[in-house]
Short mmCIF file of C-alpha atoms in Angstrom, two decimals:
data_model
loop_
_atom_site.label_atom_id
_atom_site.label_comp_id
_atom_site.label_asym_id
_atom_site.label_seq_id
_atom_site.Cartn_x
_atom_site.Cartn_y
_atom_site.Cartn_z
CA UNK I 1 89.01 -84.37 213.71
CA UNK I 2 86.81 -81.33 213.26
CA UNK I 3 85.30 -79.30 216.05
CA UNK I 4 82.14 -77.19 215.90
CA UNK I 5 82.66 -73.83 217.51
CA UNK I 6 79.62 -72.34 219.21
CA UNK I 7 80.26 -68.81 218.01
CA UNK I 8 82.48 -67.77 215.17
CA UNK I 9 82.94 -64.28 216.61
CA UNK I 10 83.05 -65.14 220.31
CA UNK I 11 83.77 -68.39 222.05
CA UNK I 12 84.84 -70.00 218.78
CA UNK I 13 87.90 -67.86 218.20
CA UNK I 14 88.86 -68.18 221.85
CA UNK I 15 88.83 -71.94 221.43
CA UNK I 16 90.96 -71.58 218.32
CA UNK I 17 93.51 -69.50 220.23
CA UNK I 18 93.72 -72.11 222.98
CA UNK I 19 94.02 -75.01 220.56
CA UNK I 20 96.77 -73.25 218.61
CA UNK I 21 98.55 -72.57 221.89
CA UNK I 22 98.37 -76.27 222.75
CA UNK I 23 99.77 -77.18 219.33
CA UNK I 24 102.74 -74.82 219.68
CA UNK I 25 103.75 -75.91 223.21
CA UNK I 26 106.08 -78.63 221.82
CA UNK I 27 107.01 -76.62 218.71
CA UNK I 28 108.06 -73.08 219.61
CA UNK I 29 107.91 -71.07 222.82
CA UNK I 30 107.28 -67.62 221.28
CA UNK I 31 103.98 -68.37 219.48
CA UNK I 32 102.88 -70.57 222.38
CA UNK I 33 103.40 -67.66 224.79
CA UNK I 34 101.74 -65.05 222.57
CA UNK I 35 98.72 -67.27 221.97
CA UNK I 36 98.45 -68.10 225.67
CA UNK I 37 98.69 -64.51 226.88
CA UNK I 38 96.10 -63.45 224.30
CA UNK I 39 93.79 -66.33 225.23
CA UNK I 40 94.08 -65.57 228.95
CA UNK I 41 93.33 -61.86 228.49
CA UNK I 42 90.40 -62.49 226.13
CA UNK I 43 89.23 -65.53 228.07
CA UNK I 44 89.06 -63.71 231.39
CA UNK I 45 87.03 -60.94 229.73
CA UNK I 46 84.75 -63.53 228.14
CA UNK I 47 84.19 -65.37 231.43
CA UNK I 48 83.48 -62.05 233.16
CA UNK I 49 81.00 -61.03 230.47
CA UNK I 50 79.26 -64.42 230.63
CA UNK I 51 79.19 -64.34 234.46
CA UNK I 52 81.35 -67.49 234.61
CA UNK I 53 84.29 -66.29 236.68
CA UNK I 54 82.85 -68.21 239.61
CA UNK I 55 83.79 -71.40 237.74
CA UNK I 56 87.45 -70.57 238.29
CA UNK I 57 86.89 -69.92 241.98
CA UNK I 58 84.99 -73.19 242.41
CA UNK I 59 87.74 -75.19 240.73
CA UNK I 60 89.84 -77.47 242.90
CA UNK I 61 92.91 -75.81 241.36
CA UNK I 62 91.94 -72.27 242.37
CA UNK I 63 93.38 -72.21 245.90
CA UNK I 64 96.71 -73.93 245.06
CA UNK I 65 97.28 -71.73 242.00
CA UNK I 66 96.38 -68.57 243.92
CA UNK I 67 98.65 -69.46 246.83
CA UNK I 68 101.58 -70.41 244.58
CA UNK I 69 101.21 -67.16 242.64
CA UNK I 70 101.22 -65.24 245.93
CA UNK I 71 104.37 -67.08 247.03
CA UNK I 72 106.10 -65.94 243.83
CA UNK I 73 105.08 -62.31 244.33
CA UNK I 74 106.00 -62.28 248.02
CA UNK I 75 109.41 -63.78 247.26
CA UNK I 76 110.30 -60.47 245.61
CA UNK I 77 110.67 -58.87 249.04
CA UNK I 78 113.39 -61.28 250.18
CA UNK I 79 114.86 -62.14 246.79
CA UNK I 80 118.63 -61.89 246.45
CA UNK I 81 117.97 -60.49 242.96
CA UNK I 82 114.60 -58.65 243.10
CA UNK I 83 114.76 -57.43 239.51
CA UNK I 84 115.28 -60.99 238.23
CA UNK I 85 112.35 -62.24 240.31
CA UNK I 86 110.09 -59.44 239.06
CA UNK I 87 111.09 -60.29 235.50
CA UNK I 88 109.64 -63.79 236.06
CA UNK I 89 106.23 -62.64 237.27
CA UNK I 90 104.71 -63.18 233.83
CA UNK I 91 104.95 -66.93 234.38
CA UNK I 92 101.97 -66.67 236.73
CA UNK I 93 99.89 -66.18 233.58
CA UNK I 94 100.93 -69.68 232.50
CA UNK I 95 98.99 -71.09 235.44
CA UNK I 96 95.82 -69.39 234.24
CA UNK I 97 96.17 -71.36 231.01
CA UNK I 98 94.85 -74.47 232.73
CA UNK I 99 91.58 -72.66 233.43
CA UNK I 100 91.34 -71.45 229.83
CA UNK I 101 91.83 -74.99 228.51
CA UNK I 102 89.37 -76.44 230.97
CA UNK I 103 86.64 -73.81 230.89
CA UNK I 104 86.61 -72.50 227.31
CA UNK I 105 87.08 -75.60 225.14
CA UNK I 106 84.00 -77.63 224.27
CA UNK I 107 83.42 -80.27 227.00
CA UNK I 108 82.27 -82.93 224.57
CA UNK I 109 84.02 -85.97 223.10
CA UNK I 110 85.25 -84.17 220.02
CA UNK I 111 86.45 -81.16 221.97
CA UNK I 112 88.41 -83.26 224.43
CA UNK I 113 90.01 -85.34 221.70
CA UNK I 114 90.91 -82.32 219.62
CA UNK I 115 92.80 -80.81 222.56
CA UNK I 116 94.83 -84.03 222.86
CA UNK I 117 95.46 -84.30 219.11
CA UNK I 118 96.68 -80.72 218.90
CA UNK I 119 99.39 -81.45 221.47
CA UNK I 120 100.31 -84.78 219.84
CA UNK I 121 100.41 -83.12 216.41
CA UNK I 122 102.73 -80.42 217.72
CA UNK I 123 105.13 -82.91 219.27
CA UNK I 124 105.06 -84.99 216.08
CA UNK I 125 106.03 -81.95 214.01
CA UNK I 126 108.86 -81.28 216.45
CA UNK I 127 109.95 -84.94 216.16
CA UNK I 128 110.20 -84.63 212.37
CA UNK I 129 112.43 -81.60 212.86
CA UNK I 130 114.62 -83.40 215.43
CA UNK I 131 115.00 -86.46 213.21
CA UNK I 132 116.23 -84.22 210.40
CA UNK I 133 118.29 -81.85 212.58
CA UNK I 134 120.31 -84.35 214.63
CA UNK I 135 121.80 -86.36 211.71
CA UNK I 136 122.77 -83.13 209.94
CA UNK I 137 124.49 -81.77 213.05
CA UNK I 138 126.35 -85.04 213.65
CA UNK I 139 127.24 -86.08 210.10
CA UNK I 140 127.70 -82.71 208.40
CA UNK I 141 128.85 -80.36 211.15
CA UNK I 142 130.61 -82.92 213.34
CA UNK I 143 128.69 -82.08 216.53
CA UNK I 144 128.87 -84.66 219.31
CA UNK I 145 125.68 -86.76 219.26
CA UNK I 146 125.05 -86.18 222.96
CA UNK I 147 125.32 -82.42 222.51
CA UNK I 148 122.46 -82.27 220.00
CA UNK I 149 119.70 -83.05 222.50
CA UNK I 150 118.06 -81.05 225.26
CA UNK I 151 116.07 -81.75 228.41
CA UNK I 152 112.87 -80.10 227.20
CA UNK I 153 111.71 -81.86 224.03
CA UNK I 154 111.94 -85.48 225.25
CA UNK I 155 109.65 -84.65 228.15
CA UNK I 156 107.07 -83.35 225.70
CA UNK I 157 107.47 -86.56 223.69
CA UNK I 158 106.86 -88.46 226.93
CA UNK I 159 103.51 -86.71 227.38
CA UNK I 160 102.42 -87.45 223.82
CA UNK I 161 103.58 -91.08 223.97
CA UNK I 162 101.67 -91.76 227.17
CA UNK I 163 98.51 -90.17 225.75
CA UNK I 164 98.93 -92.23 222.58
CA UNK I 165 99.57 -95.39 224.62
CA UNK I 166 96.31 -94.82 226.51
CA UNK I 167 94.55 -94.29 223.18
CA UNK I 168 95.90 -97.59 221.85
CA UNK I 169 95.19 -99.55 225.04
CA UNK I 170 91.51 -98.75 224.93
CA UNK I 171 91.13 -100.05 221.41
CA UNK I 172 90.41 -96.62 219.97
CA UNK I 173 92.81 -97.18 217.07
CA UNK I 174 92.45 -99.62 214.23
CA UNK I 175 95.32 -101.00 212.18
CA UNK I 176 94.35 -98.89 209.18
CA UNK I 177 94.78 -95.65 211.14
CA UNK I 178 98.26 -94.85 209.88
CA UNK I 179 98.29 -91.33 211.32
CA UNK I 180 98.18 -92.55 214.92
CA UNK I 181 100.85 -95.17 214.24
CA UNK I 182 103.03 -92.55 212.56
CA UNK I 183 102.63 -90.21 215.54
CA UNK I 184 103.59 -93.05 217.88
CA UNK I 185 106.74 -93.88 215.90
CA UNK I 186 107.78 -90.23 215.51
CA UNK I 187 107.41 -89.41 219.19
CA UNK I 188 109.18 -92.63 220.21
CA UNK I 189 112.08 -91.79 217.89
CA UNK I 190 112.17 -88.25 219.27
CA UNK I 191 112.30 -89.58 222.82
CA UNK I 192 115.20 -91.89 221.98
CA UNK I 193 117.31 -89.58 219.84
CA UNK I 194 117.80 -87.02 222.62
CA UNK I 195 119.55 -89.66 224.77
CA UNK I 196 118.21 -88.33 228.07
CA UNK I 197 118.33 -91.17 230.58
CA UNK I 198 116.08 -89.54 233.16
CA UNK I 199 113.27 -89.13 230.65
CA UNK I 200 113.68 -92.73 229.48
CA UNK I 201 113.27 -93.98 233.05
CA UNK I 202 110.38 -91.59 233.73
CA UNK I 203 108.61 -92.76 230.59
CA UNK I 204 108.76 -96.41 231.65
CA UNK I 205 107.51 -95.54 235.13
CA UNK I 206 104.61 -93.59 233.61
CA UNK I 207 103.91 -96.46 231.21
CA UNK I 208 104.01 -98.93 234.10
CA UNK I 209 101.46 -96.83 235.97
CA UNK I 210 99.25 -96.74 232.88
CA UNK I 211 99.53 -100.52 232.50
CA UNK I 212 98.70 -101.07 236.17
CA UNK I 213 95.61 -98.90 235.80
CA UNK I 214 94.45 -100.59 232.59
CA UNK I 215 95.96 -104.08 233.02
CA UNK I 216 97.02 -104.02 229.38
CA UNK I 217 100.30 -105.89 229.86
CA UNK I 218 101.05 -106.26 226.16
CA UNK I 219 101.94 -102.59 225.93
CA UNK I 220 104.53 -102.91 228.68
CA UNK I 221 105.95 -106.06 227.08
CA UNK I 222 106.24 -104.31 223.71
CA UNK I 223 107.99 -101.30 225.27
CA UNK I 224 110.34 -103.60 227.19
CA UNK I 225 111.18 -105.44 223.97
CA UNK I 226 112.04 -102.19 222.20
CA UNK I 227 114.09 -101.01 225.18
CA UNK I 228 115.88 -104.33 225.37
CA UNK I 229 116.87 -104.13 221.73
CA UNK I 230 118.14 -100.56 222.17
CA UNK I 231 120.49 -101.66 224.95
CA UNK I 232 122.68 -103.24 222.27
CA UNK I 233 123.16 -99.86 220.54
CA UNK I 234 126.64 -98.54 221.47
CA UNK I 235 125.44 -94.96 222.02
CA UNK I 236 122.72 -96.14 224.42
CA UNK I 237 125.22 -98.32 226.28
CA UNK I 238 127.53 -95.34 226.65
CA UNK I 239 124.78 -93.14 228.05
CA UNK I 240 123.66 -95.77 230.53
CA UNK I 241 127.24 -96.40 231.64
CA UNK I 242 127.58 -92.69 232.42
CA UNK I 243 124.84 -92.83 235.05
CA UNK I 244 127.39 -93.57 237.76
CA UNK I 245 128.99 -90.15 237.25
CA UNK I 246 125.83 -88.47 238.51
CA UNK I 247 126.43 -90.01 241.94
CA UNK I 248 129.97 -88.67 242.32
CA UNK I 249 130.07 -85.37 244.15
CA UNK I 250 133.46 -84.46 242.72
CA UNK I 251 132.14 -84.58 239.15
CA UNK I 252 129.68 -81.76 239.67
CA UNK I 253 126.74 -84.10 239.04
CA UNK I 254 123.36 -84.15 240.65
CA UNK I 255 124.62 -85.73 243.86
CA UNK I 256 126.84 -82.70 244.50
CA UNK I 257 123.90 -80.37 243.89
CA UNK I 258 121.57 -82.37 246.14
CA UNK I 259 123.92 -83.09 249.05
CA UNK I 260 126.25 -80.08 249.10
CA UNK I 261 124.91 -77.08 247.19
CA UNK I 262 121.19 -77.18 248.00
CA UNK I 263 121.50 -77.88 251.78
CA UNK I 264 124.06 -75.09 252.20
CA UNK I 265 121.97 -72.50 250.34
CA UNK I 266 118.77 -73.53 252.12
CA UNK I 267 120.48 -72.95 255.48
CA UNK I 268 121.71 -69.55 254.32
CA UNK I 269 118.31 -68.49 252.91
CA UNK I 270 115.50 -70.12 254.96
CA UNK I 271 112.83 -67.97 253.31
CA UNK I 272 114.20 -68.69 249.85
CA UNK I 273 116.40 -66.76 247.44
CA UNK I 274 113.51 -65.46 245.33
CA UNK I 275 111.64 -66.92 242.38
CA UNK I 276 114.03 -67.59 239.49
CA UNK I 277 116.84 -65.75 241.29
CA UNK I 278 119.44 -68.52 241.73
CA UNK I 279 122.60 -68.21 239.64
CA UNK I 280 125.66 -70.33 238.93
CA UNK I 281 127.86 -68.15 241.13
CA UNK I 282 125.65 -69.02 244.11
CA UNK I 283 126.51 -72.71 243.69
CA UNK I 284 130.25 -72.65 243.08
CA UNK I 285 131.37 -71.82 246.68
CA UNK I 286 129.65 -74.92 248.04
CA UNK I 287 131.15 -77.74 245.98
CA UNK I 288 134.30 -78.62 244.07
CA UNK I 289 132.80 -78.26 240.61
CA UNK I 290 129.55 -77.02 239.06
CA UNK I 291 128.66 -77.14 235.39
CA UNK I 292 129.13 -73.70 233.79
CA UNK I 293 125.93 -71.67 233.36
CA UNK I 294 123.89 -74.10 235.54
CA UNK I 295 121.34 -72.08 237.54
CA UNK I 296 119.22 -74.79 239.20
CA UNK I 297 119.76 -77.96 241.23
CA UNK I 298 118.07 -80.49 238.95
CA UNK I 299 115.17 -81.24 241.30
CA UNK I 300 111.75 -79.60 241.50
CA UNK I 301 111.33 -79.83 245.27
CA UNK I 302 114.84 -78.63 246.15
CA UNK I 303 114.75 -75.79 243.65
CA UNK I 304 111.37 -74.58 244.91
CA UNK I 305 112.72 -74.59 248.48
CA UNK I 306 115.73 -72.60 247.27
CA UNK I 307 113.53 -70.04 245.56
CA UNK I 308 110.35 -69.89 247.68
CA UNK I 309 111.34 -71.52 250.95
CA UNK I 310 109.64 -74.39 252.75
CA UNK I 311 106.32 -72.53 252.63
CA UNK I 312 106.58 -72.47 248.84
CA UNK I 313 107.25 -76.19 248.74
CA UNK I 314 104.18 -76.85 250.91
CA UNK I 315 101.99 -74.91 248.47
CA UNK I 316 103.55 -76.67 245.47
CA UNK I 317 102.92 -80.09 247.03
CA UNK I 318 99.31 -79.01 247.67
CA UNK I 319 98.99 -78.04 244.00
CA UNK I 320 100.53 -81.22 242.59
CA UNK I 321 98.61 -83.35 245.08
CA UNK I 322 95.38 -81.67 243.98
CA UNK I 323 96.23 -82.43 240.36
CA UNK I 324 96.93 -86.12 241.04
CA UNK I 325 93.79 -86.53 243.15
CA UNK I 326 91.64 -84.76 240.54
CA UNK I 327 92.99 -86.96 237.74
CA UNK I 328 92.69 -90.05 239.92
CA UNK I 329 89.03 -89.38 240.61
CA UNK I 330 88.38 -89.06 236.89
CA UNK I 331 90.08 -92.41 236.30
CA UNK I 332 87.81 -94.05 238.87
CA UNK I 333 84.70 -92.45 237.37
CA UNK I 334 83.16 -95.02 234.97
CA UNK I 335 80.86 -92.35 233.54
CA UNK I 336 83.67 -90.44 231.85
CA UNK I 337 83.37 -91.25 228.15
CA UNK I 338 86.94 -90.33 227.24
CA UNK I 339 88.42 -92.35 230.08
CA UNK I 340 91.60 -92.96 228.09
CA UNK I 341 92.31 -89.22 228.29
CA UNK I 342 91.90 -89.34 232.07
CA UNK I 343 94.23 -92.35 232.29
CA UNK I 344 96.79 -90.91 229.91
CA UNK I 345 96.65 -87.52 231.60
CA UNK I 346 97.25 -89.01 235.05
CA UNK I 347 100.15 -91.19 233.85
CA UNK I 348 101.72 -88.36 231.84
CA UNK I 349 101.49 -86.01 234.81
CA UNK I 350 103.09 -88.68 237.00
CA UNK I 351 105.84 -89.08 234.39
CA UNK I 352 106.65 -85.36 234.47
CA UNK I 353 106.71 -85.37 238.27
CA UNK I 354 109.01 -88.38 238.33
CA UNK I 355 111.36 -86.68 235.90
CA UNK I 356 111.13 -83.62 238.12
CA UNK I 357 113.08 -85.60 240.70
CA UNK I 358 116.18 -85.33 238.49
CA UNK I 359 115.30 -82.17 236.52
CA UNK I 360 113.87 -78.81 237.49
CA UNK I 361 111.23 -79.20 234.81
CA UNK I 362 108.67 -77.03 236.62
CA UNK I 363 110.89 -74.06 235.84
CA UNK I 364 111.00 -74.68 232.08
CA UNK I 365 108.36 -72.63 230.27
CA UNK I 366 107.33 -75.32 227.77
CA UNK I 367 107.19 -78.07 230.40
CA UNK I 368 105.26 -75.79 232.74
CA UNK I 369 102.76 -75.22 229.95
CA UNK I 370 102.54 -79.00 229.49
CA UNK I 371 101.78 -79.40 233.20
CA UNK I 372 99.00 -76.83 232.89
CA UNK I 373 97.72 -78.48 229.70
CA UNK I 374 97.32 -81.81 231.50
CA UNK I 375 95.59 -80.14 234.44
CA UNK I 376 93.37 -78.26 232.02
CA UNK I 377 92.36 -81.59 230.47
CA UNK I 378 91.19 -82.76 233.89
CA UNK I 379 89.05 -79.62 234.24
CA UNK I 380 87.64 -80.21 230.76
CA UNK I 381 86.83 -83.85 231.56
CA UNK I 382 85.01 -82.83 234.72
CA UNK I 383 82.90 -80.47 232.62
CA UNK I 384 82.06 -83.09 230.04
CA UNK I 385 78.49 -84.29 229.73
CA UNK I 386 79.55 -87.71 231.01
CA UNK I 387 80.92 -86.47 234.32
CA UNK I 388 78.25 -86.31 237.04
CA UNK I 389 80.03 -83.60 239.03
CA UNK I 390 81.07 -80.15 237.89
CA UNK I 391 84.52 -78.90 238.62
#
């Protein structure tokens, strides 16, 4: 899908930077970061020159983002590792990416769709790589199948799959559109091949939410059929059988982190330990066993309390609540032309938050960028010609 830039030497290249950033979020962190930092610097200058900075201030996201950024900076003064916390300050720039996506991309049907397709294209490229990489590692190098995956990529596949599911549910795709079907298959395969149970469960919860919002029950039935057939695969059975280990405190699983490590450290550091400052050696005195090199407690809320205190959690809840309410209002707005994007964005955001109950995904750079991408889509939808209210 092509997009007409307004100015080849001004707003147009800014849009290109943002779109390339969106594409690289699922592919590679380095170009995604460079493109984002460049887009934020140039975008802020552009908005200042065009007298549009007030649009950021009037956004529903402005106060939560500002407060959360302040919490991160203030945590430096009580951080157990101030230099580590200061080294993480650059992540505040990630949050500004949602404003760049929402305020600088074209708020028309083609602009909104192109933003979605860039992310889906990036995750599809990554899926091709994973589908080639994993068999080589297992069959040629003898790596354990379950050691070839990671927690990051399947969550990005989740976002793309939910957006694609919303696209399909609204009848936007015809049978002859092989590209969309190929993207769906690739991202589904990528989601499966990483064998991450939490993401599987989160995906089905997000899909269930999408089905409840659209009442397109065939999609849920099709997903359940695929999942049911996968249960007979030995590797899937083994992964599901291992779920019980996560609830044994002596195994160093999540239950130990949630019931022993986190409560003890929160009592010791009521203001928080500082943004990004927790380390494996902080955990080991409080439980029998902790996975080597683990530096977080596999839960967004608990980790934010550990780092920023209860005040930080309150601000984070305000931010995430604002995002859900903003997306929910778009879903209820019948005037939004690209309503499937609103529906998919809400369900995908919910999926990430659900997975954040068993993973500290808000601390992963790529997932954090995906959060901001989805929020940026909501800003963009509110700016679209179909939306009666401006952000």
